[in-house]
Amino acid sequence: MLLSSKDYIRNSGVPKGWRLYLLSKHKWSVASLITGNALMNDYQAMWHILKKSRNDAVASVIIPNTMRQILEYYFSFSGKYLSFNSALERLSHDKSEPGFKAFARYVNRHSHADARNIKLLETASVALYLEWFEKIFSTVDAEHYHLMMHEDQQL
């Protein structure tokens, strides 16, 4: 629809007189004005949710599922699924990470293929989820993780 508008202005990414908003849900919904250049694909949008969760700007209940979707997408697209499984196995055996086994089962569910442990530990914080998520990526592709979580990429 944006590209078909005859008043499309390339530098702003939107037609003259149009406005684009990003709707974010947390305790209250927030509408933030964005440029057309800030539009993202699904994969970028999921990473954006994780970046926003660092500041407690996203409902914590969606964080583990967003992480699972990112991991499924990245590791199946890149063909590194065996690396993903071995990283989860290695990190799950680390006794200093209580709760990681439940998290590992959750993010390795192949879109929830079974009914075991669908609910994560409710006592785990978003910061802990983010730490575990980074550890998984750090064992396989730390560069991609840091590229996608870079704080300079603001809307």
Coordinates of C-alpha atoms in Angstrom, one line a residue:
M1 CA 0.0 0.0 0.0
L2 CA 2.8 2.4 0.8
L3 CA 4.6 1.8 -2.5
S4 CA 1.4 2.2 -4.5
S5 CA 0.8 5.7 -3.2
K6 CA 1.5 8.3 -5.8
D7 CA 2.8 10.7 -3.1
Y8 CA 5.4 8.2 -1.9
I9 CA 8.5 10.0 -0.5
R10 CA 11.6 7.9 -0.5
N11 CA 13.6 9.6 2.2
S12 CA 10.9 9.3 4.9
G13 CA 9.5 6.0 3.7
V14 CA 5.9 7.1 3.8
P15 CA 3.6 9.2 1.6
K16 CA 3.1 12.9 2.3
G17 CA 0.6 13.4 5.1
W18 CA 0.7 9.8 6.3
R19 CA 1.9 8.7 9.8
L20 CA 3.0 5.3 10.9
Y21 CA 2.7 4.1 14.5
L22 CA 4.2 1.2 16.4
L23 CA 1.7 -0.3 18.9
S24 CA 3.3 -1.8 22.0
K25 CA 1.3 -3.7 24.7
H26 CA 2.4 -3.9 28.3
K27 CA 0.4 -2.7 31.3
W28 CA -1.0 -0.1 29.0
S29 CA -0.9 0.1 25.2
V30 CA 1.4 2.7 23.8
A31 CA 1.4 4.1 20.2
S32 CA 4.8 5.5 19.1
L33 CA 5.3 7.4 15.9
I34 CA 7.8 5.7 13.6
T35 CA 9.2 6.3 10.1
G36 CA 8.6 4.0 7.1
N37 CA 12.3 3.0 7.3
A38 CA 11.6 1.4 10.7
L39 CA 9.2 -1.2 9.3
M40 CA 10.6 -4.7 10.1
N41 CA 10.1 -8.3 8.9
D42 CA 8.8 -10.9 11.4
Y43 CA 12.3 -12.0 12.4
Q44 CA 13.5 -8.4 13.1
A45 CA 10.3 -7.7 15.0
M46 CA 11.0 -10.6 17.3
W47 CA 14.5 -9.4 18.1
H48 CA 13.0 -5.9 18.6
I49 CA 10.7 -7.3 21.3
L50 CA 13.8 -8.8 23.1
K51 CA 15.6 -5.5 22.9
K52 CA 12.6 -3.7 24.4
S53 CA 12.3 -6.3 27.1
R54 CA 15.6 -5.2 28.6
N55 CA 13.9 -2.0 29.8
D56 CA 10.8 -3.9 31.1
A57 CA 8.9 -2.4 28.2
V58 CA 7.3 -5.7 27.1
A59 CA 5.0 -8.1 29.0
S60 CA 7.3 -10.8 30.4
V61 CA 4.9 -13.6 29.5
I62 CA 5.7 -13.3 25.8
I63 CA 9.5 -13.3 26.2
P64 CA 10.2 -17.1 26.3
N65 CA 7.9 -17.8 23.4
T66 CA 9.6 -15.0 21.3
M67 CA 13.0 -16.6 22.1
R68 CA 11.8 -20.0 21.1
Q69 CA 10.5 -18.6 17.8
I70 CA 13.8 -16.8 17.1
L71 CA 15.8 -19.9 17.9
E72 CA 13.6 -22.1 15.7
Y73 CA 13.8 -19.7 12.8
Y74 CA 17.5 -19.0 13.1
F75 CA 18.8 -22.5 13.6
S76 CA 16.5 -24.1 11.0
F77 CA 17.2 -21.4 8.4
S78 CA 21.0 -21.5 9.0
G79 CA 21.1 -25.3 9.1
K80 CA 22.8 -25.3 12.5
Y81 CA 20.2 -27.3 14.3
L82 CA 22.7 -29.9 15.5
S83 CA 24.8 -27.1 17.0
F84 CA 21.7 -25.8 18.7
N85 CA 20.9 -29.2 20.3
S86 CA 24.4 -29.7 21.5
A87 CA 24.6 -26.2 23.0
L88 CA 21.3 -26.9 24.9
E89 CA 22.7 -30.2 26.1
R90 CA 26.0 -28.8 27.2
L91 CA 24.4 -25.8 29.0
S92 CA 21.7 -28.1 30.6
H93 CA 24.4 -30.1 32.4
D94 CA 25.9 -26.9 34.0
K95 CA 24.8 -27.3 37.7
S96 CA 25.3 -23.6 38.3
E97 CA 22.2 -22.8 36.2
P98 CA 19.2 -23.8 38.2
G99 CA 16.1 -23.6 36.0
F100 CA 18.0 -23.8 32.7
K101 CA 16.8 -27.3 32.0
A102 CA 13.2 -26.2 32.0
F103 CA 14.1 -23.2 29.8
A104 CA 16.0 -25.5 27.4
R105 CA 13.0 -27.9 27.1
Y106 CA 10.7 -24.9 26.4
V107 CA 12.9 -23.3 23.7
N108 CA 13.5 -26.7 22.1
R109 CA 9.9 -27.7 21.7
H110 CA 9.6 -27.6 17.9
S111 CA 6.5 -25.4 18.2
H112 CA 5.3 -27.2 21.3
A113 CA 5.3 -30.7 19.9
D114 CA 4.4 -32.3 23.3
A115 CA 2.5 -31.2 26.4
R116 CA 5.4 -31.6 28.8
N117 CA 6.6 -28.4 30.6
I118 CA 4.7 -25.9 28.5
K119 CA 4.7 -23.6 31.5
L120 CA 8.1 -22.2 32.4
L121 CA 9.3 -21.4 35.9
E122 CA 7.3 -18.3 36.9
T123 CA 10.0 -17.2 39.2
A124 CA 12.6 -16.7 36.4
S125 CA 13.0 -13.0 35.5
V126 CA 13.2 -11.5 32.0
A127 CA 16.9 -10.7 32.8
L128 CA 17.6 -14.4 33.5
Y129 CA 15.8 -15.4 30.3
L130 CA 17.9 -12.9 28.3
E131 CA 21.1 -14.2 29.9
W132 CA 20.2 -17.8 29.1
F133 CA 19.2 -16.9 25.5
E134 CA 22.6 -15.1 25.0
K135 CA 24.4 -18.2 26.3
I136 CA 22.7 -20.3 23.7
F137 CA 23.7 -18.0 20.9
S138 CA 27.2 -17.4 22.3
T139 CA 28.0 -21.1 21.9
V140 CA 27.1 -21.1 18.2
D141 CA 26.9 -17.6 16.7
A142 CA 27.7 -14.8 19.2
E143 CA 28.3 -12.3 16.4
H144 CA 24.7 -12.7 15.1
Y145 CA 23.3 -12.3 18.7
H146 CA 25.3 -9.0 19.2
L147 CA 24.3 -7.7 15.8
M148 CA 20.6 -8.3 16.4
M149 CA 20.6 -7.0 20.1
H150 CA 22.6 -3.9 19.3
E151 CA 21.2 -1.0 21.2
D152 CA 21.9 1.6 18.5
Q153 CA 19.1 0.2 16.3
Q154 CA 16.3 2.3 17.7
L155 CA 12.9 3.1 16.1

